[in-house]
Short mmCIF file of C-alpha atoms in Angstrom, two decimals:
data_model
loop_
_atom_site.label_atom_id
_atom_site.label_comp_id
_atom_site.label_asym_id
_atom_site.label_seq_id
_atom_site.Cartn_x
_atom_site.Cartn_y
_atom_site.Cartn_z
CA UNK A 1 25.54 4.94 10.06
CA UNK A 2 27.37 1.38 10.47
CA UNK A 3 25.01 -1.67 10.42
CA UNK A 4 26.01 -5.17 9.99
CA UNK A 5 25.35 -6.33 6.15
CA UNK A 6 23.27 -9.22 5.68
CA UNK A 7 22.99 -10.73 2.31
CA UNK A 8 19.39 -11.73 0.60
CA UNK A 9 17.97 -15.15 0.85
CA UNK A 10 17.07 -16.88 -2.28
CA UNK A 11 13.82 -17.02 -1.49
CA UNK A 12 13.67 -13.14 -0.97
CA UNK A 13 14.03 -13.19 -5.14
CA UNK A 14 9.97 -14.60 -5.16
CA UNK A 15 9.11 -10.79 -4.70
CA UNK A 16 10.57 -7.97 -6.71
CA UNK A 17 12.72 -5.16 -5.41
CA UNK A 18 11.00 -1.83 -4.88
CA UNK A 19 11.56 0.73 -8.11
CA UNK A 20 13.92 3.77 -6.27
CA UNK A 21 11.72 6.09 -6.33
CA UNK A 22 9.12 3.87 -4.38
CA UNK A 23 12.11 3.25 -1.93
CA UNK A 24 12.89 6.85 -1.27
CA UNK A 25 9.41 7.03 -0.20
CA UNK A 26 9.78 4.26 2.39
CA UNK A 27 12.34 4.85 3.33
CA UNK A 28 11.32 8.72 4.12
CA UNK A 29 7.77 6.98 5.83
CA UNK A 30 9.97 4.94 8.03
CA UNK A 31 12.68 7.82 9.21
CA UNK A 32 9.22 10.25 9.71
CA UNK A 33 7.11 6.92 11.47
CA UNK A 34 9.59 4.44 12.37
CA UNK A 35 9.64 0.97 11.09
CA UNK A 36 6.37 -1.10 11.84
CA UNK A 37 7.79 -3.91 10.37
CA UNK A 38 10.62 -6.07 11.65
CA UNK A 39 13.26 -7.43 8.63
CA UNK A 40 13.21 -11.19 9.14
CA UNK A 41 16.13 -13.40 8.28
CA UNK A 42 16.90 -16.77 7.93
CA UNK A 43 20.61 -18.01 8.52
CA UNK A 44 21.90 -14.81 8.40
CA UNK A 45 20.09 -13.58 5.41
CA UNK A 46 17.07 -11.49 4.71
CA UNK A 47 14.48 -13.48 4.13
CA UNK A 48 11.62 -10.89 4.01
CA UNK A 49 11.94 -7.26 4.03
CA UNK A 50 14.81 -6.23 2.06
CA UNK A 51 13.27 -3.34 1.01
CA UNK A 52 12.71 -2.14 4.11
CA UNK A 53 16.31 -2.95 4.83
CA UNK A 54 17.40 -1.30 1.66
CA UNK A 55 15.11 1.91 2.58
CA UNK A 56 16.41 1.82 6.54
CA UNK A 57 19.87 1.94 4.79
CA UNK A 58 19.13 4.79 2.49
CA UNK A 59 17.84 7.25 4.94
CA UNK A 60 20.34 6.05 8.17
CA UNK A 61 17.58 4.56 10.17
CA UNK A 62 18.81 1.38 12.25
CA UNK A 63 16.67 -1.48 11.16
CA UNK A 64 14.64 -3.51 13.02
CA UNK A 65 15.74 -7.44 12.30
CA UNK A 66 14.45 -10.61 13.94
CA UNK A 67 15.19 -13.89 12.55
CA UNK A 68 12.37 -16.22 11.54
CA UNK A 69 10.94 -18.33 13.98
CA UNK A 70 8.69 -20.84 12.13
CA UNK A 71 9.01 -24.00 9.43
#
């Protein structure tokens, strides 16, 4: 699967990344259920939801991204 590569906002670093065998399992959730979620980004970076984005990645779903729309 090819999807754009967005890098991670600085702020995206207050929250940890997901151990891999937690992401396997969301990422597995989201190819079974879909993503519920949208990734939200910030000047072209992920500003939450990189581990969905990580997890979309993993299992060759096509994430869901919005950018931010707020202050």
């Amino acid at each position: 699967m090819k999807t754009d590569s967005y890098p991670f906002h600085p702020l995206a670093d207050l929250f940890p990344l997901m151990p891999d065998d937690d992401l396997r399992r969301l990422g597995a959730d989201i190819a079974d259920h879909g993503q519920h979620e949208p990734i939200l980004t910030l000047g072209g970076a992920i500003l939450d939801g990189r581990n969905r984005y990580r997890a979309c990645l993993m299992f060759g779903v096509k994430p869901v991204i919005d950018e931010y729309k707020g202050d």
